[in-house]
Short mmCIF file of C-alpha atoms and ligand atoms in Angstrom, two decimals:
data_model
loop_
_atom_site.label_atom_id
_atom_site.label_comp_id
_atom_site.label_asym_id
_atom_site.label_seq_id
_atom_site.Cartn_x
_atom_site.Cartn_y
_atom_site.Cartn_z
CA MET A 1 154.61 157.72 99.86
CA ALA A 2 153.75 161.33 100.64
CA THR A 3 156.39 163.91 99.79
CA ASP A 4 158.34 164.92 102.87
CA LEU A 5 158.52 168.68 102.69
CA ARG A 6 160.30 169.15 105.98
CA LEU A 7 163.62 170.96 106.10
CA PRO A 8 166.18 170.64 108.88
CA THR A 9 164.95 172.71 111.83
CA ASP A 10 167.82 175.18 111.57
CA LYS A 11 166.59 176.11 108.08
CA ILE A 12 163.05 176.78 109.21
CA VAL A 13 161.92 180.27 108.37
CA ARG A 14 159.54 181.47 111.03
CA PRO A 15 157.75 184.76 110.83
CA ASP A 16 158.96 187.26 113.34
CA LYS A 17 155.88 187.85 115.44
CA ASP A 18 157.11 191.22 116.62
CA ARG A 19 158.19 192.59 113.29
CA PHE A 20 157.00 196.06 112.52
CA LEU A 21 153.70 196.16 110.76
CA ASP A 22 152.64 199.00 108.54
CA GLU A 23 149.03 199.27 109.63
CA GLU A 24 147.93 200.83 106.38
CA ASN A 25 149.53 198.28 104.04
CA PRO A 26 146.94 195.65 103.05
CA PHE A 27 149.57 193.14 101.94
CA GLU A 28 151.32 193.40 105.31
CA ALA A 29 147.98 193.15 107.10
CA MET A 30 146.98 190.04 105.19
CA MET A 31 150.40 188.41 105.37
CA SER A 32 150.70 188.97 109.11
CA ARG A 33 147.45 187.04 109.55
CA PHE A 34 148.72 184.41 107.11
CA ASP A 35 151.92 184.06 109.14
CA ARG A 36 150.05 183.62 112.40
CA ALA A 37 147.79 180.95 110.93
CA ALA A 38 150.74 179.20 109.25
CA GLU A 39 152.56 179.12 112.55
CA LEU A 40 149.58 177.64 114.39
CA LEU A 41 149.22 175.04 111.63
CA ASP A 42 152.94 174.31 111.95
CA LEU A 43 153.15 174.49 108.18
CA GLU A 44 156.16 172.79 106.64
CA PRO A 45 158.81 175.40 105.75
CA GLY A 46 158.81 174.40 102.08
CA LEU A 47 155.07 174.82 101.79
CA TYR A 48 155.20 178.02 103.79
CA LYS A 49 157.59 179.45 101.21
CA VAL A 50 155.49 178.24 98.28
CA LEU A 51 152.32 179.79 99.71
CA ARG A 52 154.05 183.11 100.37
CA HIS A 53 154.91 183.55 96.69
CA PRO A 54 152.60 184.23 93.75
CA GLU A 55 152.71 181.55 91.05
CA LYS A 56 152.74 183.88 88.07
CA GLN A 57 153.01 187.65 87.59
CA ILE A 58 152.31 189.11 84.16
CA ILE A 59 152.99 192.73 83.20
CA VAL A 60 151.92 193.87 79.75
CA SER A 61 152.16 197.15 77.87
CA ILE A 62 148.82 198.05 76.35
CA PRO A 63 148.94 200.34 73.32
CA VAL A 64 145.60 202.05 72.81
CA LEU A 65 144.53 204.20 69.87
CA MET A 66 143.03 207.26 71.55
CA ASP A 67 140.15 209.25 70.08
CA ASN A 68 142.54 212.05 69.09
CA GLY A 69 144.38 209.67 66.77
CA GLU A 70 147.43 209.27 69.01
CA VAL A 71 148.66 206.04 70.58
CA GLU A 72 148.92 205.91 74.37
CA VAL A 73 150.53 203.02 76.26
CA PHE A 74 149.08 201.75 79.55
CA GLU A 75 150.43 199.17 81.98
CA GLY A 76 148.40 196.04 82.67
CA ILE A 77 149.00 193.44 85.35
CA ARG A 78 147.62 189.98 86.07
CA VAL A 79 148.79 187.91 89.01
CA LEU A 80 147.87 184.26 89.52
CA TYR A 81 148.66 183.66 93.17
CA ASN A 82 147.85 179.98 93.55
CA THR A 83 146.00 177.57 91.25
CA SER A 84 146.48 174.31 93.13
CA ARG A 85 142.73 173.99 93.86
CA GLY A 86 141.48 175.01 90.42
CA PRO A 87 141.32 177.89 87.93
CA ALA A 88 142.46 181.25 89.23
CA LYS A 89 139.58 183.56 90.18
CA GLY A 90 139.78 187.28 90.76
CA GLY A 91 138.69 190.68 89.55
CA ILE A 92 140.17 193.23 87.17
CA ARG A 93 140.42 196.83 88.36
CA PHE A 94 141.03 199.98 86.33
CA ASP A 95 142.64 202.53 88.61
CA MET A 96 145.60 204.91 88.80
CA ALA A 97 146.54 203.34 92.16
CA VAL A 98 147.07 199.85 90.68
CA THR A 99 150.53 198.49 91.54
CA LEU A 100 152.08 195.05 91.27
CA GLU A 101 152.36 194.88 95.08
CA GLU A 102 148.68 195.61 95.54
CA VAL A 103 147.62 193.17 92.84
CA LYS A 104 149.75 190.45 94.45
CA ALA A 105 148.12 191.10 97.83
CA LEU A 106 144.63 191.00 96.36
CA ALA A 107 145.42 187.80 94.44
CA ALA A 108 146.58 186.13 97.66
CA TRP A 109 143.44 187.36 99.38
CA MET A 110 141.31 185.72 96.67
CA THR A 111 143.17 182.43 97.18
CA TRP A 112 142.22 182.34 100.89
CA LYS A 113 138.68 183.58 100.24
CA CYS A 114 137.92 180.87 97.67
CA ALA A 115 139.41 178.22 99.93
CA VAL A 116 137.53 179.29 103.07
CA VAL A 117 134.19 178.71 101.34
CA ASN A 118 135.67 175.62 99.65
CA LEU A 119 135.24 176.68 96.03
CA PRO A 120 137.33 174.74 93.49
CA PHE A 121 139.24 177.90 92.55
CA GLY A 122 142.62 179.43 93.11
CA GLY A 123 143.21 183.16 93.52
CA ALA A 124 144.10 185.90 91.03
CA LYS A 125 143.77 189.62 90.48
CA GLY A 126 144.43 192.00 87.63
CA GLY A 127 144.49 195.67 86.87
CA VAL A 128 145.32 198.39 84.40
CA VAL A 129 146.93 201.63 85.55
CA CYS A 130 144.53 204.17 84.11
CA ASP A 131 141.93 206.75 85.04
CA PRO A 132 138.74 205.39 83.47
CA THR A 133 136.91 208.68 84.10
CA LYS A 134 139.24 210.30 81.54
CA LEU A 135 138.60 207.65 78.86
CA SER A 136 135.78 207.64 76.33
CA ILE A 137 133.69 204.49 75.96
CA GLY A 138 135.58 203.67 72.75
CA GLU A 139 138.95 204.08 74.46
CA LEU A 140 137.80 201.97 77.39
CA GLU A 141 136.68 199.20 75.04
CA ARG A 142 139.97 199.23 73.08
CA LEU A 143 141.96 199.23 76.35
CA THR A 144 139.92 196.30 77.69
CA ARG A 145 140.31 194.29 74.50
CA ARG A 146 144.05 194.92 74.18
CA TYR A 147 144.61 194.08 77.88
CA THR A 148 142.62 190.87 77.34
CA ALA A 149 144.75 190.06 74.28
CA GLY A 150 147.88 190.69 76.36
CA ILE A 151 146.97 188.14 79.02
CA ILE A 152 145.01 185.76 76.77
CA GLN A 153 147.45 182.89 77.26
CA THR A 154 146.54 182.59 80.93
CA LEU A 155 142.81 183.32 80.53
CA GLY A 156 140.30 180.51 80.12
CA PRO A 157 137.49 178.74 81.98
CA ASP A 158 140.01 176.11 83.11
CA SER A 159 142.88 178.43 83.94
CA ASP A 160 141.98 182.00 84.87
CA VAL A 161 138.51 183.51 85.24
CA PRO A 162 138.31 187.30 85.85
CA ALA A 163 135.40 189.26 87.30
CA PRO A 164 134.58 192.95 87.83
CA ASP A 165 136.39 194.94 90.51
CA VAL A 166 137.05 198.64 91.15
CA ASN A 167 135.90 200.68 88.10
CA THR A 168 135.03 197.68 85.95
CA ASN A 169 131.56 196.30 85.44
CA GLU A 170 129.31 193.98 83.42
CA ARG A 171 130.02 195.88 80.24
CA VAL A 172 133.80 195.46 80.63
CA MET A 173 133.29 191.74 81.33
CA ALA A 174 131.25 191.46 78.12
CA TRP A 175 134.21 192.91 76.13
CA VAL A 176 136.66 190.51 77.82
CA MET A 177 134.36 187.60 76.98
CA ASP A 178 133.94 188.74 73.38
CA THR A 179 137.69 189.27 72.81
CA TYR A 180 138.49 185.85 74.24
CA SER A 181 135.70 184.23 72.19
CA MET A 182 136.91 185.86 68.95
CA ARG A 183 140.33 184.26 69.51
CA ALA A 184 138.81 180.91 70.45
CA GLY A 185 136.57 180.93 67.38
CA HIS A 186 133.44 180.25 69.41
CA THR A 187 131.55 181.79 72.33
CA VAL A 188 133.15 181.05 75.70
CA THR A 189 130.88 182.53 78.36
CA ALA A 190 132.66 180.83 81.29
CA VAL A 191 135.88 182.82 80.78
CA VAL A 192 134.59 185.66 83.00
CA THR A 193 131.92 186.10 85.66
CA GLY A 194 129.89 189.15 86.58
CA LYS A 195 128.51 189.26 83.03
CA PRO A 196 125.16 190.69 82.00
CA ILE A 197 122.33 188.18 82.67
CA GLU A 198 121.51 188.16 78.93
CA MET A 199 124.88 186.64 78.05
CA GLY A 200 125.49 184.06 80.75
CA GLY A 201 125.42 186.08 83.98
CA SER A 202 123.80 184.59 87.07
CA LEU A 203 120.63 185.70 88.75
CA GLY A 204 121.35 186.81 92.32
CA ARG A 205 124.97 187.85 91.59
CA ARG A 206 124.39 191.55 92.26
CA GLU A 207 122.95 190.91 95.72
CA ALA A 208 125.23 187.98 96.57
CA THR A 209 127.84 189.74 98.72
CA GLY A 210 125.28 191.63 100.82
CA ARG A 211 123.18 188.47 101.09
CA GLY A 212 126.23 186.54 102.29
CA CYS A 213 126.81 189.22 104.95
CA MET A 214 123.24 188.87 106.14
CA ILE A 215 123.52 185.07 106.33
CA VAL A 216 126.73 185.00 108.38
CA THR A 217 125.49 187.80 110.64
CA LYS A 218 122.43 185.69 111.44
CA GLN A 219 124.70 182.74 112.20
CA ALA A 220 126.89 184.87 114.48
CA LEU A 221 123.94 186.30 116.42
CA ASN A 222 122.52 182.83 116.83
CA HIS A 223 125.89 181.56 118.09
CA LEU A 224 126.02 184.40 120.64
CA GLY A 225 122.46 183.72 121.79
CA LEU A 226 121.17 186.99 120.35
CA ASN A 227 118.00 187.33 118.33
CA ILE A 228 118.09 188.87 114.86
CA LYS A 229 114.60 190.23 115.49
CA GLY A 230 115.16 193.69 116.92
CA ALA A 231 118.97 193.45 116.77
CA THR A 232 120.43 196.91 116.12
CA VAL A 233 122.72 197.38 113.14
CA ALA A 234 125.01 200.13 111.81
CA VAL A 235 126.23 199.90 108.20
CA GLN A 236 129.15 201.92 106.87
CA GLY A 237 128.97 202.28 103.08
CA PHE A 238 125.69 202.21 101.24
CA GLY A 239 126.81 200.85 97.87
CA ASN A 240 126.26 197.39 96.45
CA VAL A 241 127.32 195.47 99.57
CA GLY A 242 126.12 197.83 102.33
CA SER A 243 122.69 198.66 100.90
CA VAL A 244 121.83 195.02 100.14
CA ALA A 245 123.06 193.88 103.58
CA ALA A 246 121.01 196.64 105.26
CA ASP A 247 117.93 195.76 103.23
CA LEU A 248 118.13 192.01 103.85
CA LEU A 249 118.94 192.40 107.55
CA THR A 250 115.87 194.64 107.87
CA LYS A 251 113.78 191.99 106.12
CA GLU A 252 115.06 189.46 108.69
CA GLY A 253 113.70 191.67 111.50
CA ALA A 254 116.85 193.59 112.48
CA LYS A 255 116.70 197.34 113.08
CA VAL A 256 119.23 199.30 111.03
CA VAL A 257 119.82 202.41 113.13
CA ALA A 258 122.65 203.99 111.14
CA ILE A 259 123.93 204.05 107.57
CA SER A 260 126.57 206.11 105.80
CA ASP A 261 128.36 206.75 102.55
CA LYS A 262 131.19 209.02 101.52
CA THR A 263 128.98 212.09 102.13
CA GLY A 264 128.49 211.19 105.82
CA GLY A 265 126.33 209.14 108.17
CA TYR A 266 122.68 209.12 109.31
CA HIS A 267 121.41 207.88 112.65
CA ASN A 268 117.93 207.11 113.95
CA PRO A 269 117.64 204.93 117.09
CA ALA A 270 114.08 204.03 116.06
CA GLY A 271 115.34 202.56 112.78
CA ILE A 272 116.08 203.96 109.33
CA ASP A 273 113.69 203.45 106.43
CA ILE A 274 116.07 201.37 104.29
CA ALA A 275 113.77 201.05 101.29
CA GLY A 276 113.43 204.86 101.36
CA ALA A 277 117.21 205.29 101.63
CA ILE A 278 117.78 202.98 98.62
CA LYS A 279 115.25 205.02 96.62
CA HIS A 280 116.99 208.24 97.76
CA VAL A 281 120.39 206.96 96.53
CA ARG A 282 118.87 205.79 93.24
CA GLU A 283 117.53 209.28 92.61
CA LYS A 284 120.24 211.47 94.17
CA ARG A 285 123.28 209.16 93.74
CA SER A 286 124.23 209.56 97.44
CA LEU A 287 122.68 209.64 100.92
CA GLU A 288 123.19 213.40 101.17
CA GLY A 289 120.02 215.10 102.41
CA LEU A 290 118.40 211.88 103.70
CA LYS A 291 115.33 212.77 105.78
CA GLY A 292 114.22 211.09 109.01
CA ALA A 293 117.66 210.66 110.57
CA THR A 294 120.27 212.77 112.35
CA PRO A 295 123.53 213.41 110.48
CA ILE A 296 126.60 211.85 112.11
CA THR A 297 130.16 211.33 110.92
CA ASN A 298 131.48 208.02 109.62
CA GLU A 299 133.76 207.86 112.66
CA GLU A 300 130.77 208.29 115.03
CA LEU A 301 128.91 205.53 113.20
CA LEU A 302 131.74 203.09 113.92
CA GLN A 303 131.47 203.87 117.63
CA LEU A 304 127.70 203.45 118.06
CA GLU A 305 126.44 201.02 120.68
CA VAL A 306 124.82 198.44 118.38
CA ASP A 307 124.56 194.69 118.17
CA VAL A 308 126.07 194.53 114.67
CA LEU A 309 128.48 196.80 112.82
CA VAL A 310 128.89 196.18 109.08
CA PRO A 311 131.87 198.08 107.63
CA ALA A 312 131.07 197.85 103.91
CA ALA A 313 132.96 200.74 102.36
CA LEU A 314 136.73 200.94 102.62
CA GLU A 315 139.77 199.24 104.04
CA ASN A 316 141.55 200.38 107.24
CA VAL A 317 138.59 202.02 108.99
CA ILE A 318 138.93 200.13 112.29
CA THR A 319 142.51 200.70 113.44
CA SER A 320 144.54 200.59 116.65
CA LYS A 321 143.48 204.23 117.13
CA ASN A 322 139.71 203.74 117.27
CA ALA A 323 139.21 199.99 117.96
CA ALA A 324 138.90 200.59 121.72
CA LYS A 325 135.91 202.83 121.05
CA VAL A 326 133.97 200.27 118.99
CA ARG A 327 130.94 199.13 121.01
CA ALA A 328 129.33 196.61 118.64
CA LYS A 329 128.92 192.98 119.73
CA VAL A 330 129.46 191.63 116.21
CA ILE A 331 131.47 193.07 113.31
CA CYS A 332 130.61 191.68 109.89
CA GLU A 333 133.35 192.74 107.46
CA GLY A 334 131.49 193.43 104.22
CA ALA A 335 134.46 195.40 102.83
CA ASN A 336 137.87 193.90 102.17
CA GLY A 337 140.35 194.71 104.93
CA PRO A 338 138.27 197.16 107.01
CA THR A 339 140.13 196.15 110.20
CA THR A 340 143.88 196.55 110.51
CA ALA A 341 146.00 193.83 112.07
CA GLY A 342 146.78 196.23 114.93
CA ALA A 343 143.07 196.49 115.77
CA ASP A 344 142.49 192.72 115.92
CA SER A 345 143.86 192.18 119.43
CA ILE A 346 142.00 195.22 120.80
CA LEU A 347 138.70 193.87 119.43
CA ASP A 348 139.57 190.44 120.88
CA GLU A 349 140.19 191.94 124.31
CA LYS A 350 136.83 193.65 124.16
CA GLY A 351 135.19 190.33 123.31
CA ILE A 352 133.84 191.58 119.97
CA PHE A 353 132.94 188.75 117.60
CA VAL A 354 134.47 189.57 114.20
CA ILE A 355 133.31 187.76 111.06
CA PRO A 356 136.43 188.27 108.92
CA ASP A 357 136.25 189.64 105.38
CA ILE A 358 137.44 186.46 103.67
CA LEU A 359 134.36 184.73 105.09
CA ALA A 360 131.86 187.60 105.47
CA ASN A 361 132.06 188.91 101.90
CA ALA A 362 132.66 185.58 100.14
CA GLY A 363 129.04 185.49 98.92
CA GLY A 364 130.07 187.41 95.80
CA VAL A 365 132.72 184.97 94.65
CA THR A 366 130.44 182.07 95.58
CA VAL A 367 127.76 183.23 93.14
CA SER A 368 130.53 183.95 90.60
CA TYR A 369 131.36 180.27 90.99
CA PHE A 370 127.68 179.46 90.37
CA GLU A 371 127.81 181.60 87.23
CA TRP A 372 130.86 179.68 85.96
CA VAL A 373 129.12 176.36 86.74
CA GLN A 374 125.94 177.45 84.96
CA ASP A 375 127.89 178.66 81.90
CA ARG A 376 129.82 175.41 81.67
CA GLY A 377 126.69 173.35 82.07
CA GLY A 378 124.66 175.59 79.76
CA TYR A 379 121.79 175.30 82.21
CA PHE A 380 120.63 178.28 84.24
CA TRP A 381 119.17 178.24 87.74
CA THR A 382 116.32 180.21 89.23
CA GLU A 383 117.18 183.00 91.64
CA GLU A 384 115.66 180.90 94.40
CA THR A 385 118.08 178.04 93.67
CA VAL A 386 121.04 180.46 93.58
CA ASN A 387 120.05 181.96 96.95
CA GLN A 388 119.40 178.60 98.54
CA ARG A 389 122.78 177.21 97.42
CA LEU A 390 124.50 180.41 98.54
CA THR A 391 122.87 180.04 101.96
CA GLU A 392 124.06 176.43 102.24
CA ILE A 393 127.66 177.38 101.45
CA MET A 394 127.75 180.44 103.73
CA VAL A 395 126.18 178.58 106.67
CA ARG A 396 128.49 175.61 106.23
CA SER A 397 131.57 177.84 105.93
CA PHE A 398 130.62 179.83 109.02
CA GLU A 399 130.21 176.58 110.96
CA ASP A 400 133.56 175.24 109.65
CA VAL A 401 135.38 178.38 110.78
CA LEU A 402 133.57 178.52 114.13
CA LYS A 403 134.45 174.88 114.84
CA LEU A 404 138.13 175.52 114.15
CA SER A 405 138.09 178.68 116.25
CA LYS A 406 136.72 176.74 119.23
CA GLN A 407 139.10 173.84 118.66
CA HIS A 408 142.21 176.04 118.57
CA LYS A 409 140.87 178.75 120.90
CA VAL A 410 141.56 181.45 118.30
CA ASN A 411 139.39 184.22 116.89
CA MET A 412 137.32 183.77 113.75
CA ARG A 413 139.87 185.54 111.55
CA THR A 414 142.74 183.30 112.53
CA ALA A 415 140.47 180.27 112.21
CA ALA A 416 139.38 181.37 108.71
CA TYR A 417 143.00 181.72 107.61
CA MET A 418 143.88 178.40 109.21
CA LEU A 419 141.04 176.70 107.36
CA SER A 420 141.89 178.17 103.98
CA ILE A 421 145.64 177.70 104.28
CA SER A 422 145.20 174.11 105.41
CA ARG A 423 142.89 173.44 102.44
CA VAL A 424 145.41 174.85 99.96
CA ALA A 425 148.28 173.08 101.74
CA THR A 426 146.45 169.74 101.69
CA VAL A 427 146.10 169.89 97.91
CA HIS A 428 149.79 170.76 97.56
CA ARG A 429 150.71 167.78 99.72
CA LEU A 430 148.46 165.45 97.73
CA ARG A 431 149.70 166.69 94.38
CA GLY A 432 153.31 166.86 95.55
CA ILE A 433 155.51 169.82 94.79
CA TYR A 434 156.97 169.67 91.30
CA ALA A 435 160.29 171.09 92.51
P1 NAD B 501 130.30 200.47 95.99
O1 NAD B 501 131.18 201.38 95.20
O2 NAD B 501 129.02 199.99 95.41
O3 NAD B 501 129.92 201.20 97.39
C1 NAD B 501 130.87 201.77 98.23
C2 NAD B 501 130.14 202.60 99.27
O4 NAD B 501 131.09 203.10 100.20
C3 NAD B 501 129.44 203.83 98.68
O5 NAD B 501 128.23 204.03 99.37
C4 NAD B 501 130.43 204.95 98.99
O6 NAD B 501 129.79 206.22 99.08
C5 NAD B 501 130.93 204.49 100.34
N1 NAD B 501 132.18 205.15 100.70
C6 NAD B 501 133.22 205.48 99.90
N2 NAD B 501 134.14 206.16 100.60
C7 NAD B 501 133.66 206.24 101.86
C8 NAD B 501 134.15 206.83 103.05
N3 NAD B 501 135.31 207.48 103.05
N4 NAD B 501 133.42 206.71 104.18
C9 NAD B 501 132.24 206.08 104.16
N5 NAD B 501 131.70 205.50 103.08
C10 NAD B 501 132.43 205.59 101.94
O7 NAD B 501 131.23 199.28 96.44
P2 NAD B 501 130.80 197.82 96.92
O8 NAD B 501 130.77 196.92 95.74
O9 NAD B 501 129.62 197.91 97.82
O10 NAD B 501 132.09 197.40 97.76
C11 NAD B 501 132.31 197.86 99.09
C12 NAD B 501 133.43 197.05 99.71
O11 NAD B 501 133.11 195.66 99.67
C13 NAD B 501 134.81 197.15 99.03
O12 NAD B 501 135.79 197.00 100.03
C14 NAD B 501 134.81 195.95 98.14
O13 NAD B 501 136.15 195.55 97.81
C15 NAD B 501 134.14 194.95 99.02
N6 NAD B 501 133.59 193.79 98.32
C16 NAD B 501 132.63 193.94 97.34
C17 NAD B 501 132.11 192.84 96.71
C18 NAD B 501 131.02 192.95 95.68
O14 NAD B 501 130.53 191.92 95.23
N7 NAD B 501 130.59 194.15 95.33
C19 NAD B 501 132.59 191.55 97.03
C20 NAD B 501 133.55 191.42 98.03
C21 NAD B 501 134.04 192.55 98.66
#
């Protein structure tokens, strides 16, 4: 018999729909969407409480021998939010702004993101409070290894699989993998993803997030009866996600009319030479001085009349203050949390079709999953196979979310949360709560 998780109705905790939301707080923003989806799903109160709490929070002190011979102590965090569907998956960031609250929010986010694309993973996140620009390579390596040693009990291909995040990269992942392998006594490539190709990384991983954005944008345009050929696009952020999305959308026949980075934006209604812009950034490290386009501000870029807007830089760029001025037909959220909860209803009223971050940028974690699968199988796929399987998952996930959004007459974001929460909840119900 299935476990009955229902509590007497007077004990039911229901989110207060009108409670004050701090627009700038990503945890609040994410949890307010979680609450709305949980309410629509009529989630049992017990499960609601379980899913609102992280499973495990680890805080470690990391002593590091600095180059000057002194010992410095850093704080490291790892949060496993939910592992009911499989090993925890989530990046490690090195940043002064790392806090337990933020890591918890990002770990929850990973849980919903993995579930929306139906990967057999839970969600996690980790970080070390440090300024990596002030550390030498040797210090960075010792910090990475000692942090890894501090959380080694939870790490493992079957339990917790990190990846790169803010200020960490392939090289850091290689150190994590090596430290873990030294303890295990043999090489364990599947303990992290985002590794160098030479040591178990996956082809196509670097482009995966931008490719995923391109795939779901095509699906959205198709759903709206718009043609990708000639569709106009503005992309905010020209880093890994934004530049790949712009490049692949151009290759699909779209016309990217504006791009930007932290130095400002560039607009050309006749279309920007994306290959030229990528070359410019490779040589000059930013878009500054890009020829063949008119300089505009990042704020102006968000307000351009285009078919598709791809915010692929920062969180909180579309807010209750500027949402009314957005004139795109489709927003594809390449970045995490670019739209605040306060902006959602304004975009809805304007009839703008938003592909939410947990779906739009899930291409990266999907190819991380492929990397983990390839490492475990010891058999590596061609880039073509990676891209084809990524396409299948992104198309299927888009369709799953769209179907739910039509069925419940809700926007794509609420539908994406409903889908992921119901997937996690189903596994909890099947497994039963060990309470
Ligand atoms: P990146 O560092 O490669 O690029 C970031 C870009 O944003 C750069 O062009 C930078 O100049 C620009 N930028 C920074 N501040 C800006 C500002 N104030 N205004 C306009 N542009 C600004 O980072 P990325 O890997 O492309 O990630 C971008 C976003 O996508 C982040 O939110 C990240 O969390 C999210 N994301 C990335 C991946 C991935 O696989 N890389 C996966 C999922 C989500």
